[in-house]
Amino acid sequence: MSETYLNCIGGEWVESQSGETFANVNPADTGEVVGRFQASTAADARAAIEAAAEAAPAWRRTPAPKRGEILAAAARIIERDLDDIAEGLTREEGKTLPEAKGETARAVQIFDYFAQEGRRLSGETTPSEFERTLLYTVKEPLGVVGIITPWNFPVAIPAWKIAPALVAGNAVVFKPASNAPLTALRVVKALEEAGLPAGVLNFVTGSGASVGAELAANPEVRGISFTGSDTVGGRLYGEVTGRGAKCQCEMGGKNPIVVMEDADLDQAVSLTINGAMWSTGQKCTATSRAIVHREVLDEFTGKLVAGVEEIKVGNGLEEGVQVGPSIDEDQLNTVLEYIEIGKQEGAKLLAGGRRLTEPPLDKGYFVAPTVFGDVTNDMRIAREEIFGPVVGIIAAADFEEALAIANDTRFGLSASICTRDVHRAMEFADRIEAGMVHINSPTVGAEVQVPFGGMKDSSTGTREQGRVAVDFYTETKTVYFEY
Ligand code: UN1
């Protein structure tokens, strides 16, 4: 029997009013139920919002450096429990254990970074037009905020939303993805153990249709930060901003890597594999289009296919495995459908392209890492986010054409170029429509001290991470003080 986990509302660990739970299943071994979680209702979400509203005033009055100290204490707890958290992460999400450990270590960095933000939450002091007047600004918390996170980074993304929200003095209602709630719960437990006062962080598992919808609609919730699909994000943004609250959405990508004729091709191949395949391609920053100069197209393609064919797919808990399963059956079917679409559109299947069912892989949602050649940028596999280990190679005649193809997408999250020509690298950095640009670096990755987010349909609202992250969770007050 697997364990049943509870919601946390106002500091109490409680069952949902629905009396129902849902199963969190291991995608590498679907016979294993990692845990059962509360199938919460809108009423549970309302109770959490009320608890947050009650806790908010005292938390807001707590000096920001003190709030930061609690985050730092949580960082130490996550660090202490890192191996255990990472193992649970792999069991529920499927990414490999080294990836899960890396992500958990990143969460530690995030809590440490935002802990220090408690000492830097500064406004500005400016000269006034009037004599004997002190003119300054302060940052104030919004009040109650809702945080809705995806399953693909179940510890890092909760950390990078919750940490700035808390250090800025907000009370939080946190709804994690139903596919990876255990790791999310560990973040909540760490903050509880670190001494976060009751009600400042509330944890409610359940569907977007019940919990998410209440967060979106409830006037007490002054801001929502969401990472997930662009269909859900688009709707949420409309609803939340429509009632005058703030909404920050991080959504999809169709991230290109441009490989120029002067690139170090071995490096380009390894960056492409890293960006496209690790974490099973389940990153919004994943590389899904390799735009390659014709002069090196054959050589790059040969090396990429050879590299991809060597990837070891399997249960992420096993040593040596490099790519785990898709998160669930729906996602697996989506990936398989896109592979069919690619073939029908006339792209050439060069590697992978099928579900892996050799035992014990038949127990999970495994797809062979897939490479398509002869892709054109008008194909659906080049335009729509697949969220699986699939990359398409698109030929380009020169830099200008490569750049035009790279920008010909409604998304604008991340982009990479492989070249040894500094002028071209700078030209790319200037003209690419993406929130994050990588030069000889993979499209994936996010260091905590710099802003993270995209242009075009990839993101809305102010950026996450870096010092700018607190902007979303605060309002600015301007004070005119005549003395
Ligand atoms: C990364 O590339 O390491 O949901 C981070 C996502 C992104 C995070 C990517 N928000 O995939």
CSV table of C-alpha atoms and ligand atoms in Angstrom, one decimal:
chain,number,residue,atom,x,y,z
A,1,MET,CA,0.0,0.0,0.0
A,2,SER,CA,1.3,3.4,-0.9
A,3,GLU,CA,1.2,6.3,1.5
A,4,THR,CA,-1.6,8.9,1.4
A,5,TYR,CA,-0.4,12.5,1.6
A,6,LEU,CA,-2.4,15.5,2.9
A,7,ASN,CA,-3.0,19.1,2.0
A,8,CYS,CA,-1.5,21.8,4.3
A,9,ILE,CA,-4.0,24.5,5.1
A,10,GLY,CA,-3.2,27.1,7.8
A,11,GLY,CA,-0.4,24.9,9.2
A,12,GLU,CA,-2.7,21.8,9.6
A,13,TRP,CA,-2.2,18.7,7.5
A,14,VAL,CA,-5.7,17.8,6.4
A,15,GLU,CA,-7.8,15.7,4.0
A,16,SER,CA,-9.7,17.2,1.2
A,17,GLN,CA,-13.4,17.9,1.8
A,18,SER,CA,-14.0,15.6,-1.2
A,19,GLY,CA,-12.9,12.6,0.7
A,20,GLU,CA,-11.2,11.5,-2.5
A,21,THR,CA,-7.6,10.9,-3.5
A,22,PHE,CA,-5.7,10.3,-6.7
A,23,ALA,CA,-2.8,8.1,-7.5
A,24,ASN,CA,0.7,9.4,-8.4
A,25,VAL,CA,2.2,6.7,-10.7
A,26,ASN,CA,5.8,6.0,-11.6
A,27,PRO,CA,6.0,6.6,-15.3
A,28,ALA,CA,8.9,4.1,-15.6
A,29,ASP,CA,7.0,1.4,-13.9
A,30,THR,CA,3.3,2.0,-13.9
A,31,GLY,CA,2.6,-0.8,-11.5
A,32,GLU,CA,4.2,1.4,-8.8
A,33,VAL,CA,2.0,4.0,-7.1
A,34,VAL,CA,4.4,6.5,-5.6
A,35,GLY,CA,1.7,8.0,-3.3
A,36,ARG,CA,-1.9,9.0,-3.1
A,37,PHE,CA,-2.8,12.7,-2.9
A,38,GLN,CA,-5.9,14.7,-2.1
A,39,ALA,CA,-8.3,15.3,-4.9
A,40,SER,CA,-9.1,18.8,-3.7
A,41,THR,CA,-12.2,20.8,-4.4
A,42,ALA,CA,-12.8,24.5,-4.9
A,43,ALA,CA,-13.9,24.6,-1.2
A,44,ASP,CA,-10.4,23.3,-0.2
A,45,ALA,CA,-8.8,26.0,-2.3
A,46,ARG,CA,-11.0,28.6,-0.7
A,47,ALA,CA,-10.0,27.4,2.8
A,48,ALA,CA,-6.4,27.7,1.8
A,49,ILE,CA,-6.9,31.2,0.4
A,50,GLU,CA,-8.6,32.2,3.7
A,51,ALA,CA,-5.8,30.7,5.8
A,52,ALA,CA,-3.3,32.6,3.6
A,53,ALA,CA,-5.2,35.9,4.0
A,54,GLU,CA,-5.2,35.4,7.7
A,55,ALA,CA,-1.4,34.8,7.9
A,56,ALA,CA,-0.5,37.5,5.4
A,57,PRO,CA,-0.5,40.6,7.7
A,58,ALA,CA,2.0,39.2,10.3
A,59,TRP,CA,4.2,37.8,7.6
A,60,ARG,CA,4.3,41.1,5.8
A,61,ARG,CA,5.4,42.8,9.1
A,62,THR,CA,8.2,40.3,9.6
A,63,PRO,CA,11.4,42.0,8.6
A,64,ALA,CA,12.5,40.9,5.1
A,65,PRO,CA,16.0,39.7,6.3
A,66,LYS,CA,14.2,37.5,8.9
A,67,ARG,CA,12.0,36.1,6.1
A,68,GLY,CA,15.1,35.4,4.2
A,69,GLU,CA,16.6,33.5,7.1
A,70,ILE,CA,13.8,31.0,7.0
A,71,LEU,CA,14.5,30.5,3.3
A,72,ALA,CA,18.2,29.9,4.1
A,73,ALA,CA,17.2,27.3,6.7
A,74,ALA,CA,15.0,25.6,4.2
A,75,ALA,CA,17.9,25.4,1.8
A,76,ARG,CA,19.9,23.6,4.5
A,77,ILE,CA,17.1,21.1,5.0
A,78,ILE,CA,16.7,20.4,1.2
A,79,GLU,CA,20.5,20.0,1.1
A,80,ARG,CA,20.4,17.5,4.0
A,81,ASP,CA,17.6,15.5,2.3
A,82,LEU,CA,18.8,15.9,-1.2
A,83,ASP,CA,19.3,12.2,-2.1
A,84,ASP,CA,16.0,11.3,-0.7
A,85,ILE,CA,14.1,14.1,-2.5
A,86,ALA,CA,15.9,13.3,-5.7
A,87,GLU,CA,15.0,9.6,-5.5
A,88,GLY,CA,11.3,10.5,-5.0
A,89,LEU,CA,11.5,12.9,-7.9
A,90,THR,CA,12.9,10.3,-10.2
A,91,ARG,CA,10.1,7.8,-9.1
A,92,GLU,CA,7.3,10.2,-9.8
A,93,GLU,CA,8.6,12.2,-12.8
A,94,GLY,CA,11.0,9.8,-14.5
A,95,LYS,CA,14.0,11.9,-15.1
A,96,THR,CA,17.3,10.2,-14.3
A,97,LEU,CA,18.7,10.3,-10.8
A,98,PRO,CA,21.7,12.5,-11.6
A,99,GLU,CA,19.3,14.9,-13.3
A,100,ALA,CA,17.0,14.8,-10.2
A,101,LYS,CA,19.9,15.4,-7.9
A,102,GLY,CA,21.1,18.3,-10.1
A,103,GLU,CA,17.6,19.8,-10.0
A,104,THR,CA,17.4,19.5,-6.2
A,105,ALA,CA,20.8,21.1,-5.8
A,106,ARG,CA,19.5,23.9,-8.0
A,107,ALA,CA,16.5,24.4,-5.6
A,108,VAL,CA,19.1,24.7,-2.8
A,109,GLN,CA,20.8,27.5,-4.7
A,110,ILE,CA,17.5,29.2,-5.4
A,111,PHE,CA,16.5,29.3,-1.7
A,112,ASP,CA,20.0,30.6,-0.8
A,113,TYR,CA,19.8,33.3,-3.4
A,114,PHE,CA,16.4,34.5,-2.5
A,115,ALA,CA,17.3,34.3,1.2
A,116,GLN,CA,19.8,37.0,0.5
A,117,GLU,CA,17.2,39.0,-1.4
A,118,GLY,CA,15.7,39.7,2.0
A,119,ARG,CA,18.6,42.0,2.6
A,120,ARG,CA,18.4,43.7,-0.8
A,121,LEU,CA,14.6,44.4,-1.3
A,122,SER,CA,15.5,48.0,-1.8
A,123,GLY,CA,13.5,50.8,-3.4
A,124,GLU,CA,15.1,54.1,-4.6
A,125,THR,CA,15.6,57.5,-3.1
A,126,THR,CA,15.5,60.3,-5.6
A,127,PRO,CA,15.8,64.1,-5.4
A,128,SER,CA,12.5,65.9,-5.1
A,129,GLU,CA,11.5,69.0,-7.0
A,130,PHE,CA,10.7,70.5,-3.6
A,131,GLU,CA,12.9,71.6,-0.8
A,132,ARG,CA,13.0,69.6,2.5
A,133,THR,CA,11.4,66.7,0.8
A,134,LEU,CA,12.5,63.1,1.0
A,135,LEU,CA,11.2,61.2,-2.0
A,136,TYR,CA,11.6,57.4,-1.9
A,137,THR,CA,10.0,54.1,-3.0
A,138,VAL,CA,9.4,50.8,-1.1
A,139,LYS,CA,8.4,47.4,-2.4
A,140,GLU,CA,5.4,45.9,-0.8
A,141,PRO,CA,3.9,42.4,-1.1
A,142,LEU,CA,0.8,41.8,-3.1
A,143,GLY,CA,-0.9,39.8,-0.2
A,144,VAL,CA,-2.1,36.4,-1.2
A,145,VAL,CA,-0.6,34.8,-4.3
A,146,GLY,CA,-1.3,31.6,-6.1
A,147,ILE,CA,1.5,29.4,-7.4
A,148,ILE,CA,0.7,26.7,-10.0
A,149,THR,CA,3.6,24.5,-11.1
A,150,PRO,CA,4.3,21.9,-13.7
A,151,TRP,CA,5.6,18.3,-13.3
A,152,ASN,CA,8.7,18.6,-15.3
A,153,PHE,CA,10.8,20.5,-12.7
A,154,PRO,CA,8.9,19.5,-9.6
A,155,VAL,CA,11.5,21.0,-7.1
A,156,ALA,CA,13.2,23.8,-9.0
A,157,ILE,CA,10.1,25.6,-10.4
A,158,PRO,CA,8.2,25.5,-7.0
A,159,ALA,CA,11.4,26.8,-5.4
A,160,TRP,CA,11.9,29.6,-7.9
A,161,LYS,CA,8.3,30.9,-7.5
A,162,ILE,CA,7.8,30.3,-3.8
A,163,ALA,CA,11.1,31.7,-2.7
A,164,PRO,CA,10.7,35.2,-4.2
A,165,ALA,CA,7.0,35.3,-3.2
A,166,LEU,CA,7.8,34.5,0.4
A,167,VAL,CA,10.9,36.8,0.8
A,168,ALA,CA,8.8,39.6,-0.6
A,169,GLY,CA,6.3,39.1,2.2
A,170,ASN,CA,3.4,37.3,0.4
A,171,ALA,CA,1.3,34.4,1.7
A,172,VAL,CA,1.1,31.6,-0.8
A,173,VAL,CA,-1.4,29.0,-1.9
A,174,PHE,CA,0.6,26.4,-3.9
A,175,LYS,CA,-1.0,23.9,-6.3
A,176,PRO,CA,1.6,21.5,-7.7
A,177,ALA,CA,1.1,19.4,-10.8
A,178,SER,CA,-0.8,16.2,-10.2
A,179,ASN,CA,1.9,14.1,-11.8
A,180,ALA,CA,4.7,15.2,-9.4
A,181,PRO,CA,3.2,16.3,-6.1
A,182,LEU,CA,5.5,14.4,-3.8
A,183,THR,CA,8.6,16.5,-4.6
A,184,ALA,CA,6.5,19.6,-4.2
A,185,LEU,CA,5.4,18.4,-0.8
A,186,ARG,CA,9.0,18.0,0.2
A,187,VAL,CA,9.6,21.7,-0.5
A,188,VAL,CA,6.6,22.6,1.7
A,189,LYS,CA,7.9,20.3,4.5
A,190,ALA,CA,11.3,21.9,4.3
A,191,LEU,CA,9.8,25.4,4.8
A,192,GLU,CA,7.6,24.1,7.6
A,193,GLU,CA,10.6,22.6,9.4
A,194,ALA,CA,12.6,25.8,8.7
A,195,GLY,CA,10.1,27.7,10.9
A,196,LEU,CA,7.8,29.3,8.3
A,197,PRO,CA,4.7,30.4,10.3
A,198,ALA,CA,1.4,28.5,9.8
A,199,GLY,CA,-0.7,29.7,6.9
A,200,VAL,CA,2.1,31.5,5.1
A,201,LEU,CA,2.4,28.6,2.7
A,202,ASN,CA,-0.6,26.4,1.9
A,203,PHE,CA,-0.4,23.3,-0.2
A,204,VAL,CA,-3.4,22.0,-2.1
A,205,THR,CA,-3.2,19.1,-4.6
A,206,GLY,CA,-5.8,18.5,-7.2
A,207,SER,CA,-7.0,19.4,-10.6
A,208,GLY,CA,-6.7,22.7,-12.4
A,209,ALA,CA,-10.4,22.6,-13.0
A,210,SER,CA,-11.2,22.7,-9.3
A,211,VAL,CA,-8.2,24.2,-7.4
A,212,GLY,CA,-6.7,26.2,-10.2
A,213,ALA,CA,-10.0,27.6,-11.2
A,214,GLU,CA,-10.7,28.8,-7.7
A,215,LEU,CA,-7.2,30.5,-7.5
A,216,ALA,CA,-7.9,32.2,-10.8
A,217,ALA,CA,-11.3,33.5,-9.8
A,218,ASN,CA,-11.0,34.3,-6.1
A,219,PRO,CA,-10.6,38.1,-5.6
A,220,GLU,CA,-8.4,37.6,-2.5
A,221,VAL,CA,-5.7,36.2,-4.8
A,222,ARG,CA,-3.7,39.2,-6.0
A,223,GLY,CA,-1.3,37.4,-8.3
A,224,ILE,CA,-0.8,34.0,-9.9
A,225,SER,CA,2.5,32.6,-11.2
A,226,PHE,CA,2.0,29.7,-13.5
A,227,THR,CA,4.3,27.5,-15.6
A,228,GLY,CA,2.7,25.0,-17.9
A,229,SER,CA,1.1,24.6,-21.3
A,230,ASP,CA,0.3,27.7,-23.4
A,231,THR,CA,-3.4,26.6,-23.7
A,232,VAL,CA,-3.9,26.7,-20.0
A,233,GLY,CA,-1.7,29.7,-19.5
A,234,GLY,CA,-3.5,31.8,-22.2
A,235,ARG,CA,-6.8,31.1,-20.5
A,236,LEU,CA,-5.5,31.8,-17.0
A,237,TYR,CA,-3.9,35.0,-18.1
A,238,GLY,CA,-7.1,36.3,-19.5
A,239,GLU,CA,-9.1,35.4,-16.5
A,240,VAL,CA,-6.7,36.7,-13.8
A,241,THR,CA,-5.8,40.0,-15.5
A,242,GLY,CA,-9.4,40.4,-16.4
A,243,ARG,CA,-10.2,40.9,-12.7
A,244,GLY,CA,-7.3,43.2,-12.3
A,245,ALA,CA,-4.8,40.8,-10.6
A,246,LYS,CA,-1.3,40.1,-11.8
A,247,CYS,CA,-0.5,37.0,-13.8
A,248,GLN,CA,2.9,35.6,-14.8
A,249,CYS,CA,2.9,32.7,-17.2
A,250,GLU,CA,5.8,30.7,-18.5
A,251,MET,CA,4.7,28.5,-21.3
A,252,GLY,CA,5.9,26.7,-24.4
A,253,GLY,CA,8.9,26.9,-26.7
A,254,LYS,CA,10.1,25.7,-30.0
A,255,ASN,CA,13.7,26.4,-29.3
A,256,PRO,CA,16.2,26.4,-32.2
A,257,ILE,CA,19.9,25.6,-32.2
A,258,VAL,CA,21.6,27.2,-35.2
A,259,VAL,CA,24.7,25.3,-36.4
A,260,MET,CA,26.9,27.4,-38.7
A,261,GLU,CA,29.5,26.0,-41.1
A,262,ASP,CA,32.4,27.1,-38.8
A,263,ALA,CA,31.0,25.4,-35.7
A,264,ASP,CA,32.8,22.8,-33.7
A,265,LEU,CA,30.5,20.0,-34.9
A,266,ASP,CA,31.2,17.6,-32.1
A,267,GLN,CA,30.3,20.3,-29.6
A,268,ALA,CA,27.2,21.2,-31.7
A,269,VAL,CA,26.0,17.6,-31.6
A,270,SER,CA,26.5,17.3,-27.9
A,271,LEU,CA,24.7,20.6,-27.2
A,272,THR,CA,21.8,19.4,-29.5
A,273,ILE,CA,21.6,16.0,-27.7
A,274,ASN,CA,21.7,17.8,-24.3
A,275,GLY,CA,19.0,20.3,-25.3
A,276,ALA,CA,16.7,17.9,-27.2
A,277,MET,CA,17.0,14.6,-25.3
A,278,TRP,CA,17.9,15.0,-21.6
A,279,SER,CA,15.0,15.0,-19.3
A,280,THR,CA,13.2,13.2,-22.2
A,281,GLY,CA,12.8,16.5,-24.0
A,282,GLN,CA,10.3,17.6,-21.4
A,283,LYS,CA,11.6,21.1,-20.8
A,284,CYS,CA,10.0,24.3,-22.1
A,285,THR,CA,13.6,25.2,-23.0
A,286,ALA,CA,14.2,21.9,-24.9
A,287,THR,CA,15.9,22.1,-28.4
A,288,SER,CA,13.4,21.0,-31.0
A,289,ARG,CA,14.8,22.5,-34.2
A,290,ALA,CA,18.4,22.1,-35.3
A,291,ILE,CA,18.9,24.7,-38.1
A,292,VAL,CA,22.0,23.6,-39.9
A,293,HIS,CA,24.1,25.3,-42.6
A,294,ARG,CA,24.0,23.2,-45.8
A,295,GLU,CA,27.8,23.0,-45.9
A,296,VAL,CA,27.9,20.9,-42.7
A,297,LEU,CA,24.4,19.3,-43.0
A,298,ASP,CA,25.5,15.8,-43.8
A,299,GLU,CA,28.4,15.7,-41.4
A,300,PHE,CA,26.3,17.1,-38.5
A,301,THR,CA,23.4,14.8,-39.3
A,302,GLY,CA,25.6,11.7,-39.4
A,303,LYS,CA,27.2,12.6,-36.0
A,304,LEU,CA,23.9,13.5,-34.4
A,305,VAL,CA,22.2,10.3,-35.5
A,306,ALA,CA,25.2,8.2,-34.3
A,307,GLY,CA,25.1,10.0,-30.9
A,308,VAL,CA,21.3,9.6,-30.5
A,309,GLU,CA,21.4,5.9,-31.3
A,310,GLU,CA,23.8,5.4,-28.4
A,311,ILE,CA,21.6,7.0,-25.8
A,312,LYS,CA,20.6,4.5,-23.1
A,313,VAL,CA,16.8,4.8,-22.3
A,314,GLY,CA,15.3,3.2,-19.2
A,315,ASN,CA,14.3,3.6,-15.6
A,316,GLY,CA,16.0,6.8,-14.3
A,317,LEU,CA,17.0,5.1,-11.0
A,318,GLU,CA,19.3,2.7,-12.9
A,319,GLU,CA,22.9,3.6,-13.2
A,320,GLY,CA,24.0,4.6,-16.8
A,321,VAL,CA,20.4,5.4,-18.0
A,322,GLN,CA,20.4,8.8,-19.8
A,323,VAL,CA,16.8,9.2,-20.8
A,324,GLY,CA,13.8,8.2,-18.8
A,325,PRO,CA,10.1,7.9,-19.8
A,326,SER,CA,7.5,10.4,-20.9
A,327,ILE,CA,5.5,11.5,-17.9
A,328,ASP,CA,2.2,9.7,-18.6
A,329,GLU,CA,0.2,7.9,-21.2
A,330,ASP,CA,-1.3,11.1,-22.7
A,331,GLN,CA,2.2,12.6,-23.2
A,332,LEU,CA,3.5,9.3,-24.6
A,333,ASN,CA,0.6,9.3,-27.1
A,334,THR,CA,1.2,12.9,-28.0
A,335,VAL,CA,4.9,12.2,-28.8
A,336,LEU,CA,4.0,9.1,-30.9
A,337,GLU,CA,1.3,11.1,-32.7
A,338,TYR,CA,3.8,13.8,-33.6
A,339,ILE,CA,6.2,11.2,-34.9
A,340,GLU,CA,3.4,9.9,-37.2
A,341,ILE,CA,2.6,13.5,-38.3
A,342,GLY,CA,6.3,14.1,-39.1
A,343,LYS,CA,6.4,11.0,-41.3
A,344,GLN,CA,3.2,12.0,-43.1
A,345,GLU,CA,4.5,15.5,-43.6
A,346,GLY,CA,7.4,14.1,-45.5
A,347,ALA,CA,10.2,14.5,-42.9
A,348,LYS,CA,12.7,11.7,-43.0
A,349,LEU,CA,12.9,9.5,-39.9
A,350,LEU,CA,16.6,9.0,-39.1
A,351,ALA,CA,16.6,7.6,-35.6
A,352,GLY,CA,14.1,6.3,-33.1
A,353,GLY,CA,10.5,7.0,-34.0
A,354,ARG,CA,8.8,4.3,-31.9
A,355,ARG,CA,7.7,3.3,-28.4
A,356,LEU,CA,10.2,1.0,-26.6
A,357,THR,CA,8.5,-2.1,-25.3
A,358,GLU,CA,11.4,-4.6,-24.7
A,359,PRO,CA,10.9,-5.7,-21.1
A,360,PRO,CA,11.2,-4.1,-18.6
A,361,LEU,CA,10.5,-1.0,-20.7
A,362,ASP,CA,7.0,-2.3,-21.5
A,363,LYS,CA,6.1,-1.3,-17.9
A,364,GLY,CA,6.7,2.4,-18.6
A,365,TYR,CA,6.1,5.2,-21.2
A,366,PHE,CA,9.3,5.0,-23.1
A,367,VAL,CA,10.0,6.4,-26.6
A,368,ALA,CA,13.2,6.0,-28.5
A,369,PRO,CA,15.1,9.3,-28.9
A,370,THR,CA,14.0,10.5,-32.4
A,371,VAL,CA,15.7,12.5,-35.1
A,372,PHE,CA,13.9,13.8,-38.2
A,373,GLY,CA,15.8,15.0,-41.3
A,374,ASP,CA,14.5,17.0,-44.3
A,375,VAL,CA,12.3,19.0,-42.0
A,376,THR,CA,10.9,22.3,-43.3
A,377,ASN,CA,9.8,25.1,-40.9
A,378,ASP,CA,6.2,25.0,-42.1
A,379,MET,CA,5.7,21.4,-40.9
A,380,ARG,CA,3.7,20.9,-37.7
A,381,ILE,CA,6.7,19.1,-36.1
A,382,ALA,CA,8.6,22.4,-36.5
A,383,ARG,CA,5.9,24.6,-35.3
A,384,GLU,CA,4.1,22.9,-32.4
A,385,GLU,CA,5.6,22.0,-29.1
A,386,ILE,CA,6.0,18.2,-28.8
A,387,PHE,CA,7.5,17.9,-25.3
A,388,GLY,CA,9.4,14.7,-26.0
A,389,PRO,CA,12.8,13.4,-27.1
A,390,VAL,CA,12.3,14.5,-30.7
A,391,VAL,CA,14.4,16.9,-32.8
A,392,GLY,CA,14.0,18.0,-36.4
A,393,ILE,CA,16.9,19.1,-38.7
A,394,ILE,CA,16.2,22.0,-41.0
A,395,ALA,CA,18.7,23.0,-43.6
A,396,ALA,CA,19.7,26.7,-44.2
A,397,ALA,CA,21.8,28.3,-47.0
A,398,ASP,CA,23.4,30.9,-44.8
A,399,PHE,CA,23.2,32.9,-41.6
A,400,GLU,CA,20.4,35.2,-42.8
A,401,GLU,CA,18.2,32.2,-43.7
A,402,ALA,CA,19.0,30.4,-40.5
A,403,LEU,CA,18.1,33.4,-38.4
A,404,ALA,CA,14.9,33.9,-40.4
A,405,ILE,CA,13.9,30.3,-39.8
A,406,ALA,CA,14.8,30.5,-36.1
A,407,ASN,CA,12.6,33.6,-35.7
A,408,ASP,CA,9.7,32.1,-37.8
A,409,THR,CA,7.8,30.8,-34.8
A,410,ARG,CA,5.2,32.1,-32.4
A,411,PHE,CA,7.4,31.1,-29.5
A,412,GLY,CA,10.4,33.0,-28.2
A,413,LEU,CA,11.8,31.3,-25.1
A,414,SER,CA,15.4,30.2,-25.7
A,415,ALA,CA,17.7,30.0,-28.7
A,416,SER,CA,21.3,28.8,-29.3
A,417,ILE,CA,23.9,29.3,-32.0
A,418,CYS,CA,27.1,27.3,-32.6
A,419,THR,CA,29.7,29.3,-34.3
A,420,ARG,CA,33.3,30.5,-33.8
A,421,ASP,CA,32.7,33.8,-35.5
A,422,VAL,CA,32.2,36.5,-32.8
A,423,HIS,CA,30.5,38.9,-35.2
A,424,ARG,CA,27.9,36.4,-36.2
A,425,ALA,CA,27.4,35.4,-32.5
A,426,MET,CA,26.7,39.1,-31.6
A,427,GLU,CA,24.5,39.5,-34.7
A,428,PHE,CA,22.5,36.5,-33.5
A,429,ALA,CA,22.3,37.8,-30.0
A,430,ASP,CA,21.0,41.1,-31.3
A,431,ARG,CA,18.4,39.8,-33.7
A,432,ILE,CA,17.0,36.6,-32.3
A,433,GLU,CA,13.5,36.9,-30.8
A,434,ALA,CA,14.1,34.9,-27.6
A,435,GLY,CA,14.2,35.8,-24.0
A,436,MET,CA,17.3,33.7,-23.5
A,437,VAL,CA,20.2,33.4,-26.0
A,438,HIS,CA,23.0,30.8,-25.8
A,439,ILE,CA,26.2,31.0,-27.8
A,440,ASN,CA,28.0,27.7,-27.9
A,441,SER,CA,25.7,26.6,-25.0
A,442,PRO,CA,22.6,24.5,-25.0
A,443,THR,CA,19.1,26.0,-25.2
A,444,VAL,CA,18.4,24.6,-21.7
A,445,GLY,CA,19.5,25.7,-18.3
A,446,ALA,CA,18.7,28.5,-16.0
A,447,GLU,CA,21.0,30.1,-13.5
A,448,VAL,CA,19.2,31.6,-10.6
A,449,GLN,CA,20.9,35.0,-10.5
A,450,VAL,CA,19.7,36.0,-14.0
A,451,PRO,CA,16.2,36.5,-15.4
A,452,PHE,CA,14.4,33.6,-17.0
A,453,GLY,CA,11.6,33.9,-19.4
A,454,GLY,CA,10.6,34.3,-23.0
A,455,MET,CA,9.3,36.7,-25.7
A,456,LYS,CA,6.2,36.3,-28.0
A,457,ASP,CA,3.8,33.5,-27.0
A,458,SER,CA,6.3,31.9,-24.5
A,459,SER,CA,5.7,34.1,-21.5
A,460,THR,CA,3.6,36.9,-20.1
A,461,GLY,CA,4.4,39.2,-17.2
A,462,THR,CA,7.7,40.1,-15.7
A,463,ARG,CA,10.6,37.7,-15.7
A,464,GLU,CA,11.3,34.9,-13.1
A,465,GLN,CA,14.6,34.4,-11.2
A,466,GLY,CA,17.3,37.0,-10.8
A,467,ARG,CA,16.7,40.1,-8.8
A,468,VAL,CA,13.8,41.0,-11.1
A,469,ALA,CA,11.8,38.0,-9.9
A,470,VAL,CA,10.6,40.0,-6.8
A,471,ASP,CA,9.0,42.6,-9.1
A,472,PHE,CA,6.1,40.2,-9.9
A,473,TYR,CA,5.4,39.6,-6.2
A,474,THR,CA,5.6,43.2,-5.1
A,475,GLU,CA,4.0,46.6,-5.7
A,476,THR,CA,5.9,49.8,-5.6
A,477,LYS,CA,4.8,52.5,-3.2
A,478,THR,CA,6.2,56.1,-3.7
A,479,VAL,CA,6.5,58.2,-0.5
A,480,TYR,CA,6.7,62.1,-0.5
A,481,PHE,CA,7.9,63.2,2.9
A,482,GLU,CA,8.1,66.9,3.5
A,483,TYR,CA,10.0,67.7,6.7
B,1,UN1,C1,16.0,24.5,-17.7
B,1,UN1,O1,16.1,24.5,-18.9
B,1,UN1,O2,16.8,23.9,-17.0
B,1,UN1,O3,9.3,24.3,-17.6
B,1,UN1,C2,14.8,25.0,-17.0
B,1,UN1,C3,10.4,24.4,-18.0
B,1,UN1,C4,11.2,25.7,-17.8
B,1,UN1,C5,12.4,25.4,-17.0
B,1,UN1,C6,13.6,25.0,-17.8
B,1,UN1,N1,10.3,26.6,-17.1
B,1,UN1,O4,10.9,23.5,-18.7
